[in-house]
PDB file of C-alpha atoms in Angstrom:
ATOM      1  CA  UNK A 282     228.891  54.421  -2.678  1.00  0.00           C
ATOM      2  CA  UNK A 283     232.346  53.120  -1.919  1.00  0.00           C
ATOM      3  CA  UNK A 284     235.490  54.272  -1.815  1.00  0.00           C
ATOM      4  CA  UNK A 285     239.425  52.466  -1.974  1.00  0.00           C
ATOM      5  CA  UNK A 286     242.234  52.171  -4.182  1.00  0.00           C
ATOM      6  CA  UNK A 287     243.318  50.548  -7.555  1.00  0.00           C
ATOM      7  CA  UNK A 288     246.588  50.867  -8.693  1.00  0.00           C
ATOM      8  CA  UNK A 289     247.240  53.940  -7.852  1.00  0.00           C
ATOM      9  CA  UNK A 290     243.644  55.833  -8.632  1.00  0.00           C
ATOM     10  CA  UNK A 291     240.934  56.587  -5.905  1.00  0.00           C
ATOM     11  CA  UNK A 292     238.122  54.768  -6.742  1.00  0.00           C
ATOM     12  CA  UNK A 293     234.189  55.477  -6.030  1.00  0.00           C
ATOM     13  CA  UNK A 294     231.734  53.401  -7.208  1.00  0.00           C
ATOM     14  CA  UNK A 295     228.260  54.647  -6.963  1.00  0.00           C
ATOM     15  CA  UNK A 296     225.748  52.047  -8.850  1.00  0.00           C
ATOM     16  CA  UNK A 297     226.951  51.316 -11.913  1.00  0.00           C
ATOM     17  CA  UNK A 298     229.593  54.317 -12.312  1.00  0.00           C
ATOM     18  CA  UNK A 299     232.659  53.979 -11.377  1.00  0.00           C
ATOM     19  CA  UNK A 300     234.882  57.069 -10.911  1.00  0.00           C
ATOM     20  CA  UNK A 301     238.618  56.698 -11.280  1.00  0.00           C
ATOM     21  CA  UNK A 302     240.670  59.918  -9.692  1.00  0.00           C
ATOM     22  CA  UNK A 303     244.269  60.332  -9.627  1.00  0.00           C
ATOM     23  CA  UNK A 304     245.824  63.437  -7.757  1.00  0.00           C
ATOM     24  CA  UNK A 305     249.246  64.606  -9.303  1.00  0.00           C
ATOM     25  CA  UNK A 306     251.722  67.088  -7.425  1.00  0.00           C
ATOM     26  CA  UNK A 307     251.339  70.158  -9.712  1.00  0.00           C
ATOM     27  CA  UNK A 308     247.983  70.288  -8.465  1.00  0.00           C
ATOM     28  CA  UNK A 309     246.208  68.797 -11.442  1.00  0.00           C
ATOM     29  CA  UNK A 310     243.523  66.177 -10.902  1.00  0.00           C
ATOM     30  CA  UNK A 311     242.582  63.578 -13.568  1.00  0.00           C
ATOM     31  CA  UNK A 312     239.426  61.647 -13.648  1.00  0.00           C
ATOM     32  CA  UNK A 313     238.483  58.762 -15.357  1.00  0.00           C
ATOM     33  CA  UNK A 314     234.691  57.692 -15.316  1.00  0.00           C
ATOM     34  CA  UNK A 315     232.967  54.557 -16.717  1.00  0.00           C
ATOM     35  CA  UNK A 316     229.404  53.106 -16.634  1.00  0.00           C
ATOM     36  CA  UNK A 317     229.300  51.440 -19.708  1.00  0.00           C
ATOM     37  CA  UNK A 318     230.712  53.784 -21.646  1.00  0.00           C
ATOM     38  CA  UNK A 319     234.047  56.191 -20.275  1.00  0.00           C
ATOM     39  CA  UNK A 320     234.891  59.697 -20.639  1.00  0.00           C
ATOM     40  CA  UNK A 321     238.402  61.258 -19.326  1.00  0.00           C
ATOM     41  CA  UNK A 322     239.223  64.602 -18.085  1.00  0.00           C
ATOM     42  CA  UNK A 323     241.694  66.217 -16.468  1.00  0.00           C
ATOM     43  CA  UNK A 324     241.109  70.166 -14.247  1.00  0.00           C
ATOM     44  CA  UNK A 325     242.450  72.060 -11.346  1.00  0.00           C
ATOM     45  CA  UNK A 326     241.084  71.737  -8.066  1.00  0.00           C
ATOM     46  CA  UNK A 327     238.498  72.590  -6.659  1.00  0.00           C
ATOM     47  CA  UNK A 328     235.760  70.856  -9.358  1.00  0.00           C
ATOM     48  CA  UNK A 329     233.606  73.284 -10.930  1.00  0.00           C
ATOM     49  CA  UNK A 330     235.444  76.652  -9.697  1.00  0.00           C
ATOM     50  CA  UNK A 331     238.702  75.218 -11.075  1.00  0.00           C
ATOM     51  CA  UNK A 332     240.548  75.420 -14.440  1.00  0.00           C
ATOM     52  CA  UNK A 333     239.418  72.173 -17.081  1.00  0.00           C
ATOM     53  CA  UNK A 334     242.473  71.135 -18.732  1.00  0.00           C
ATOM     54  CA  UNK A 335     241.546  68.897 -21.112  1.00  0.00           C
ATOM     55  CA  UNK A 336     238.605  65.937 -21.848  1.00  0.00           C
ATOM     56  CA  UNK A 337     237.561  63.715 -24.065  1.00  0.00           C
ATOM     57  CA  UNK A 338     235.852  64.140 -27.045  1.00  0.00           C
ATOM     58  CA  UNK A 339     233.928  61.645 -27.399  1.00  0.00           C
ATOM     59  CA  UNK A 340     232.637  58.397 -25.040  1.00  0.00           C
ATOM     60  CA  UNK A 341     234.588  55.237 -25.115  1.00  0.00           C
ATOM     61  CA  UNK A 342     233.216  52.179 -25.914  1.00  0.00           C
ATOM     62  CA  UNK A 343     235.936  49.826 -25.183  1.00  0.00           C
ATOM     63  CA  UNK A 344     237.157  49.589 -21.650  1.00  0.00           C
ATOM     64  CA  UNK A 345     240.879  48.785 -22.439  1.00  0.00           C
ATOM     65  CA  UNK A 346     241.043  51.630 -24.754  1.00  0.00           C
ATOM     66  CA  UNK A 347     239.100  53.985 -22.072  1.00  0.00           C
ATOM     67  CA  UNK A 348     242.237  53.006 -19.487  1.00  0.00           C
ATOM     68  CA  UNK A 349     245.000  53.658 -21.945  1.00  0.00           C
ATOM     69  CA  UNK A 350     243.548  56.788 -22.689  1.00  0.00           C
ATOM     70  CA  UNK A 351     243.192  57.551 -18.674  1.00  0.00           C
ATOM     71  CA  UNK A 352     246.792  56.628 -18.574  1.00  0.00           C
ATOM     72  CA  UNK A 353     247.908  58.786 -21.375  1.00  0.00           C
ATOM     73  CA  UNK A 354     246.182  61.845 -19.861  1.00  0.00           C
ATOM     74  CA  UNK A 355     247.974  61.505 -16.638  1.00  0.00           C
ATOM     75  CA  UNK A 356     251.733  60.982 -18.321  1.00  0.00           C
ATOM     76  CA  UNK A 357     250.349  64.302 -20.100  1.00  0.00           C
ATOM     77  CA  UNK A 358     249.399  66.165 -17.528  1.00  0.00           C
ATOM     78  CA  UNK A 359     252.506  64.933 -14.904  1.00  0.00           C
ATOM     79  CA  UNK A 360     255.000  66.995 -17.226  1.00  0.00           C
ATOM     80  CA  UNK A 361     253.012  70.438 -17.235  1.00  0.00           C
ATOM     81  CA  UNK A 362     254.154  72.885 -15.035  1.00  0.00           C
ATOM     82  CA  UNK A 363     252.560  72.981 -11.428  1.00  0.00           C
ATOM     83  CA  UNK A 364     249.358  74.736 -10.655  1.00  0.00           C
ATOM     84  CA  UNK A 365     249.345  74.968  -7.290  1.00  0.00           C
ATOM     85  CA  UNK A 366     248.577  78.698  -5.964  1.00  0.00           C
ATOM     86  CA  UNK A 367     251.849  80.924  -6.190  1.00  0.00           C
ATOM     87  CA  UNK A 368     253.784  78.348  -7.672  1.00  0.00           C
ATOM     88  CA  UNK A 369     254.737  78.198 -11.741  1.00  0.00           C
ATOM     89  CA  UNK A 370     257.628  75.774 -11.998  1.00  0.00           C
ATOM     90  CA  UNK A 371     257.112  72.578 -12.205  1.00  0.00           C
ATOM     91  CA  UNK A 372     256.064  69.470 -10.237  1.00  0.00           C
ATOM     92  CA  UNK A 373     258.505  69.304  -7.434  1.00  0.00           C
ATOM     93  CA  UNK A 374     260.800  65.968  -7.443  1.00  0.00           C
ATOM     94  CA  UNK A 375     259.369  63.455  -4.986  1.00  0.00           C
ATOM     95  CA  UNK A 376     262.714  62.611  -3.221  1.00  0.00           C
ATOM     96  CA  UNK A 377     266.091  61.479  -4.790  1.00  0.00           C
ATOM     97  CA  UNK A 378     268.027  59.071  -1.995  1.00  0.00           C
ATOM     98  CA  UNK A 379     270.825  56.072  -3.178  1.00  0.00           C
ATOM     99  CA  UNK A 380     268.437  52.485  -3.302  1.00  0.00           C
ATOM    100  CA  UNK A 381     269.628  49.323  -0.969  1.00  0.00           C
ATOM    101  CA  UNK A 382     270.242  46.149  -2.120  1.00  0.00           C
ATOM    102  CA  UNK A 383     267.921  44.587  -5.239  1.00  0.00           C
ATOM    103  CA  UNK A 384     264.888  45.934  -7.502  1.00  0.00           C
ATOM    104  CA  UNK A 385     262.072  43.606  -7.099  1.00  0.00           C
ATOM    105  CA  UNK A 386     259.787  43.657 -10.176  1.00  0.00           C
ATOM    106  CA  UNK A 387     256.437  42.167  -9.815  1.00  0.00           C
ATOM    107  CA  UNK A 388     253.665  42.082 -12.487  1.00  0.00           C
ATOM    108  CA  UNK A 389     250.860  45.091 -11.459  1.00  0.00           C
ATOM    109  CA  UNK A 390     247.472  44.312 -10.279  1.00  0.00           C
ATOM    110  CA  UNK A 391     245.755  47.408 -12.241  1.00  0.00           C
ATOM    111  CA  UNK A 392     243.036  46.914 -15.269  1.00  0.00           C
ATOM    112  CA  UNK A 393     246.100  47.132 -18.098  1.00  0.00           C
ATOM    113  CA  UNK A 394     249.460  44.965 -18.601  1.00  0.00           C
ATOM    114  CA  UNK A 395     251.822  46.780 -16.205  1.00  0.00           C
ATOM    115  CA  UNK A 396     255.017  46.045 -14.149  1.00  0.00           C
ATOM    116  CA  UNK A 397     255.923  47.202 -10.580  1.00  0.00           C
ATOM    117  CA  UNK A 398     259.178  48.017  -9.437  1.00  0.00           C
ATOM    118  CA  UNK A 399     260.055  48.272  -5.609  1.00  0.00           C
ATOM    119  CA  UNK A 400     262.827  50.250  -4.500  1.00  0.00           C
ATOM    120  CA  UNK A 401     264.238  49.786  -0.817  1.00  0.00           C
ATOM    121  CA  UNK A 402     266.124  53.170  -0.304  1.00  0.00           C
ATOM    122  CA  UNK A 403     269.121  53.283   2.319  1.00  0.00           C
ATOM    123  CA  UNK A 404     266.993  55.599   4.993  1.00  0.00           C
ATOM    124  CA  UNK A 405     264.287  52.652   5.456  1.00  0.00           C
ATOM    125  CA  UNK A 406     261.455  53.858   2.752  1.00  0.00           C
ATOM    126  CA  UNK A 407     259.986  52.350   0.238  1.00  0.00           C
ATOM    127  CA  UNK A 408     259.155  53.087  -3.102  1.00  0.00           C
ATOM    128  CA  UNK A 409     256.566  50.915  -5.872  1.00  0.00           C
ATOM    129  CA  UNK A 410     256.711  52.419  -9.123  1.00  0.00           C
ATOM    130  CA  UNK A 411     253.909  51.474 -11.591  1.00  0.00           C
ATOM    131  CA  UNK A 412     254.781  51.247 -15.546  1.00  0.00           C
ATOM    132  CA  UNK A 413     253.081  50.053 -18.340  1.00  0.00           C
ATOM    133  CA  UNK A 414     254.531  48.393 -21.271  1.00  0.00           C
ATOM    134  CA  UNK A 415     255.780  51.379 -23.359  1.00  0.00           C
ATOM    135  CA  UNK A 416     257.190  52.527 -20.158  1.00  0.00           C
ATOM    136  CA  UNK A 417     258.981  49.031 -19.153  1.00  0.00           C
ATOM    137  CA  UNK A 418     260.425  49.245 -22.850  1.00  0.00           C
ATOM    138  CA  UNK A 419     261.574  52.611 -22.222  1.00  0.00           C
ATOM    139  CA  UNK A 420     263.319  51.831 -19.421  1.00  0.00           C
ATOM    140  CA  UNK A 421     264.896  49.189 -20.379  1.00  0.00           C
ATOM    141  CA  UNK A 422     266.040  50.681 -23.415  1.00  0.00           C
ATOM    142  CA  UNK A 423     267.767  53.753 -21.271  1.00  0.00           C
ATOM    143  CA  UNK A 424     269.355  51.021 -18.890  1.00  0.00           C
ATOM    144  CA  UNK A 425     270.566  49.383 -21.586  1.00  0.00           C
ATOM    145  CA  UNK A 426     272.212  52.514 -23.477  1.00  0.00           C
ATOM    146  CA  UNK A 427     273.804  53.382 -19.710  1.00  0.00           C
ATOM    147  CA  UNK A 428     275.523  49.929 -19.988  1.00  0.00           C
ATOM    148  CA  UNK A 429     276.675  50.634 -23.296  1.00  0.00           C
ATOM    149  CA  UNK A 430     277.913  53.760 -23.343  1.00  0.00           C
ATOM    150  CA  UNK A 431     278.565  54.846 -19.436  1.00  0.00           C
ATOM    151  CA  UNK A 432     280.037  51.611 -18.241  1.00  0.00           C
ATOM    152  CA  UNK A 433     281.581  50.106 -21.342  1.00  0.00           C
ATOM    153  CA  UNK A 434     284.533  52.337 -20.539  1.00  0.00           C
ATOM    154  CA  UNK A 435     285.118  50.610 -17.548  1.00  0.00           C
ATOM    155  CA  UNK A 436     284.761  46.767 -19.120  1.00  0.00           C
ATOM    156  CA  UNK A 437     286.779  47.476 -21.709  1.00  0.00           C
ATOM    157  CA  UNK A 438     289.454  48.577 -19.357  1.00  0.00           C
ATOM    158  CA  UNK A 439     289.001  45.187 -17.679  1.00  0.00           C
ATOM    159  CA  UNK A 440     289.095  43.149 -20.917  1.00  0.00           C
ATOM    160  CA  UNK A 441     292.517  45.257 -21.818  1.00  0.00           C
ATOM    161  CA  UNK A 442     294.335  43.868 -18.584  1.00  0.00           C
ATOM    162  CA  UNK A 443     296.943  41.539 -18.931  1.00  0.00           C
ATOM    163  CA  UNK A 444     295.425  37.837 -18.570  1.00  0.00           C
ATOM    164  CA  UNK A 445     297.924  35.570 -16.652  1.00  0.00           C
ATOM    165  CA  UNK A 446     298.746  32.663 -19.982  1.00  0.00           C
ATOM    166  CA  UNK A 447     297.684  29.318 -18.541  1.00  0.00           C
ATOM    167  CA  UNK A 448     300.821  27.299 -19.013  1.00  0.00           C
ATOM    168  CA  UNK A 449     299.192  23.877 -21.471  1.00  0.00           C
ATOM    169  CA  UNK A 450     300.713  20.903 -21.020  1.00  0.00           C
ATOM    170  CA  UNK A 451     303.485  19.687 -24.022  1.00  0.00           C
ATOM    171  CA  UNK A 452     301.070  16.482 -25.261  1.00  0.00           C
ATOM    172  CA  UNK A 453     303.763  15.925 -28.023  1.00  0.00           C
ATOM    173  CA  UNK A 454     304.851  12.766 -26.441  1.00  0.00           C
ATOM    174  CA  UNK A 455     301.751  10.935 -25.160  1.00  0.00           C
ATOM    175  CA  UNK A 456     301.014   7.585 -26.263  1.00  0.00           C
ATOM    176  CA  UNK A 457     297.160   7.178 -26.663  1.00  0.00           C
ATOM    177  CA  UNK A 458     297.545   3.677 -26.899  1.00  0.00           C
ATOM    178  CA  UNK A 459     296.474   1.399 -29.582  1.00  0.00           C
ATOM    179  CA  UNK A 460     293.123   0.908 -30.598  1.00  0.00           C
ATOM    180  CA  UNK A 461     292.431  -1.232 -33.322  1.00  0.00           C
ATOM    181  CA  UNK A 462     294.053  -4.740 -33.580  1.00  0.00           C
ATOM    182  CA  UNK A 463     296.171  -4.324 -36.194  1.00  0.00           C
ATOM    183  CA  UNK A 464     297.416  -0.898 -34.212  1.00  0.00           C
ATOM    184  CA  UNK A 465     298.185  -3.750 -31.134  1.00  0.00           C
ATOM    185  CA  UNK A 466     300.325  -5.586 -33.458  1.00  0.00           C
ATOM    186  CA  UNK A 467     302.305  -2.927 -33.705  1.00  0.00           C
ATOM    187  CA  UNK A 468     302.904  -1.955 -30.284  1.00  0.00           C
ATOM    188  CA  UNK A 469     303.872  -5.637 -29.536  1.00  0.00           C
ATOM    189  CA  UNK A 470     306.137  -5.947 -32.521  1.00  0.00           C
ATOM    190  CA  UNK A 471     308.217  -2.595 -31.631  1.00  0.00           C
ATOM    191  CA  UNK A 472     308.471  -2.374 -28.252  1.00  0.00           C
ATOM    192  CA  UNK A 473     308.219  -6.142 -27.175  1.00  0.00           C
ATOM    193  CA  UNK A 474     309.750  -7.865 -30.384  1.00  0.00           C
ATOM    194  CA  UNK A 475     306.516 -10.197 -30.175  1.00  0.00           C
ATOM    195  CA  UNK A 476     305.784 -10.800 -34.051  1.00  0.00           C
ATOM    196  CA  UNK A 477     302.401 -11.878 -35.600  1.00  0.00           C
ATOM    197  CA  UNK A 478     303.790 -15.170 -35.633  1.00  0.00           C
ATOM    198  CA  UNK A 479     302.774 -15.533 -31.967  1.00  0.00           C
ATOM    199  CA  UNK A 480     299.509 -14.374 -32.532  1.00  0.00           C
ATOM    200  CA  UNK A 481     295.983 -15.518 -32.560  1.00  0.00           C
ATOM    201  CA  UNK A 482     293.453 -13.226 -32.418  1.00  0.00           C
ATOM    202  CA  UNK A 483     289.499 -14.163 -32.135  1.00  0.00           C
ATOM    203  CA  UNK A 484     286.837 -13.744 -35.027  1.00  0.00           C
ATOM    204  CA  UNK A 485     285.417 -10.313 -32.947  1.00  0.00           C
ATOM    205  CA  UNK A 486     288.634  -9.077 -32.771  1.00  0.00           C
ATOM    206  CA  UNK A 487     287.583  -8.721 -28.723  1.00  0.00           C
ATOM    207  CA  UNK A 488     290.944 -10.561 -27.747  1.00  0.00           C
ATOM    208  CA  UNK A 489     294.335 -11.120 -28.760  1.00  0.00           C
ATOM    209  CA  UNK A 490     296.606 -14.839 -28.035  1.00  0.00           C
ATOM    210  CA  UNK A 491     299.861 -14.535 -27.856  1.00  0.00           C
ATOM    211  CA  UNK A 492     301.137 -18.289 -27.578  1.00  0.00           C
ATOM    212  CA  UNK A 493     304.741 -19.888 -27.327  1.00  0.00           C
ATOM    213  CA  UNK A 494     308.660 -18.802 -26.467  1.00  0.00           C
ATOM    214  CA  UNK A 495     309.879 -16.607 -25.703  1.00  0.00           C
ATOM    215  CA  UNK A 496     306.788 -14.357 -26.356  1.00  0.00           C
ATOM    216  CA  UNK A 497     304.602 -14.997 -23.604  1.00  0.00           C
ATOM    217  CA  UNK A 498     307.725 -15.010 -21.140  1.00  0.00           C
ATOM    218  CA  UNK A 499     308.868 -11.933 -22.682  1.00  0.00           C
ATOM    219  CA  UNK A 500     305.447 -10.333 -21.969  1.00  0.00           C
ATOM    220  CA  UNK A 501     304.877 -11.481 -18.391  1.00  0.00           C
ATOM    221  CA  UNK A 502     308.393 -10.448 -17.533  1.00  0.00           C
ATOM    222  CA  UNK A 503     307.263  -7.070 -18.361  1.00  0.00           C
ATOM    223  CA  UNK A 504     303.797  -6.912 -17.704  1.00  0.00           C
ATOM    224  CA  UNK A 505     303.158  -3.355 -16.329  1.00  0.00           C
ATOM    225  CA  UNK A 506     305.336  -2.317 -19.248  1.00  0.00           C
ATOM    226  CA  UNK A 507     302.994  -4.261 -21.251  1.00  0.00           C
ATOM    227  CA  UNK A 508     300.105  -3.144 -19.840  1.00  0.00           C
ATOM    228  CA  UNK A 509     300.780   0.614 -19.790  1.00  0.00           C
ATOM    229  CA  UNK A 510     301.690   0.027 -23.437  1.00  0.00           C
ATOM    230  CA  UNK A 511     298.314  -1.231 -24.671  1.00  0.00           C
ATOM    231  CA  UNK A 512     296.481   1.317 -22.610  1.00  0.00           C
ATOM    232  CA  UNK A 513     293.406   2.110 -22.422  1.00  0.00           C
ATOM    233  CA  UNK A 514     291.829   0.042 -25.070  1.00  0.00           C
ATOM    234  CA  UNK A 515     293.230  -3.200 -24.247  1.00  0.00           C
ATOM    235  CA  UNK A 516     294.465  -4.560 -21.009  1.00  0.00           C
ATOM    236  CA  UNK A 517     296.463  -8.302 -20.520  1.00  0.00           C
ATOM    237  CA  UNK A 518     295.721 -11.258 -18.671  1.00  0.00           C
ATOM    238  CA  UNK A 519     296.868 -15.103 -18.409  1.00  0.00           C
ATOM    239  CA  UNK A 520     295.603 -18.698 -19.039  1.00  0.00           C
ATOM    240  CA  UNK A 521     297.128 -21.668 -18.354  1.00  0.00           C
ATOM    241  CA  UNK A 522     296.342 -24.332 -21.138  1.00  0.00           C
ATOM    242  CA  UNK A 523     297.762 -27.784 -21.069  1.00  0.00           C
ATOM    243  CA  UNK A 524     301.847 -27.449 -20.916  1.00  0.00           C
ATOM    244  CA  UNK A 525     302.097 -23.541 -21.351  1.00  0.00           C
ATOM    245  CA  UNK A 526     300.356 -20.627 -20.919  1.00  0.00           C
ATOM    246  CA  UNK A 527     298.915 -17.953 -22.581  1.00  0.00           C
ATOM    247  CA  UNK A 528     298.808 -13.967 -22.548  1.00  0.00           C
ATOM    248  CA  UNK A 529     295.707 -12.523 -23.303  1.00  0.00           C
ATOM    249  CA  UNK A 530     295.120  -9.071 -24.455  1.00  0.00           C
ATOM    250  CA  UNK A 531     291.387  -8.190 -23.936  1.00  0.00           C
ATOM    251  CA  UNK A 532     290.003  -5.018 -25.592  1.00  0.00           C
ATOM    252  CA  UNK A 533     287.895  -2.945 -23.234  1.00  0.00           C
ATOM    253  CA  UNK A 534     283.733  -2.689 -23.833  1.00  0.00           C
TER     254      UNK A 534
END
């Protein structure tokens, strides 16, 4: 025979029966047992002399199904008043105290999908609540309708502040540059008085020649006009052929 602890239920294992025992506050005891097959019932204290609540019907077959009953029995019999001697309310609250810092949620180590919740409370203690799935949902769900309706209140007030209006920047006059060639011509036409007469331009349309007077000494003259001009898709150089020189425009890769 031996006896420890599995997610919350006293265990005793004596050959191939195990015995599953979980004591609740109003005095009510439920066991589970299983040796192949399971049967669940929960009674007062002390066994035998003590009142039977309820039990199963019938044996169970399938152990997941004998645990969900086990568990369904206990959330049954947590909510009935207590039974303790001289007392008829019911079970008395554990503790209430404010909790420290974060939740941790862990998955359970019991027999069925389940979730544990650790509480650090401001006086020190500890607290690991156990829930199943239904239970998980449940809470959830409430948490969720708390946000909703208890603290909305509050956002809302938040969102209904006056916002400070970022001031945007008047982009009315920017000059993106040109892009295309024939965009290039333009520029050079208008602002430089360079005319496609003084233009060559190369079969990939990657550079631009401007050749002869008084282009190409117009253009150098002003060359950080020029090359703020033609910005960012095209920037200018210079090449000296025989006799003159040239002014390159080179579009950027």
């Amino acid at each position: 025979m031996s006896d420890h602890e599995v997610a919350g239920w006293e265990l005793t294992r004596h050959e191939d029966q195990e015995t599953y025992r979980k004591r609740l506050a109003n005095g009510i005891t439920v066991r589970a047992c299983w040796d192949g097959t399971g049967t669940v019932d929960a009674y007062v204290e002390p066994v035998g002399i003590g009142r039977t609540i309820t039990s199963s019907r019938m044996e169970f077959r399938d152990k997941e199904a004998f645990f969900t009953a086990a568990r369904l029995v206990v959330d049954m019999a947590a909510n009935l008043p207590s039974f303790r001697m001289g007392a008829l309310t019911r079970a008395d609250h554990v503790l209430t105290s404010e909790v420290a810092g974060s939740v941790h949620a862990m998955p359970g180590s019991g027999a069925v999908p389940e979730a544990a919740l650790t509480f650090t409370l401001t006086d020190g203690r500890a607290i690991t609540l156990v829930l199943d799935e239904n239970q998980a949902d449940d809470l959830t769900s409430s948490i969720y309708s708390l946000s909703k309706h208890v603290w909305s209140e509050q956002r809302e007030e938040v969102r209904r502040a006056p916002v400070a209006e970022a001031e945007v920047p008047d982009v009315s006059e920017v000059d993106a540059g040109p892009d295309t060639a024939h965009e290039l011509f333009a520029v050079l036409e208008r602002k430089f008085g360079v005319t496609e007469d003084f233009l060559l331009a190369l079969t990939d349309w990657s550079a631009v020649v401007v050749v002869g007077e008084p282009a190409v000494s117009t253009l150098l003259d002003r060359v950080d006009e020029l090359s703020a001009a033609i910005a960012p898709r095209w920037f200018p150089g210079a090449t000296e052929r025989p006799g003159e020189v040239w002014v390159v425009l080179y579009r950027a890769r």
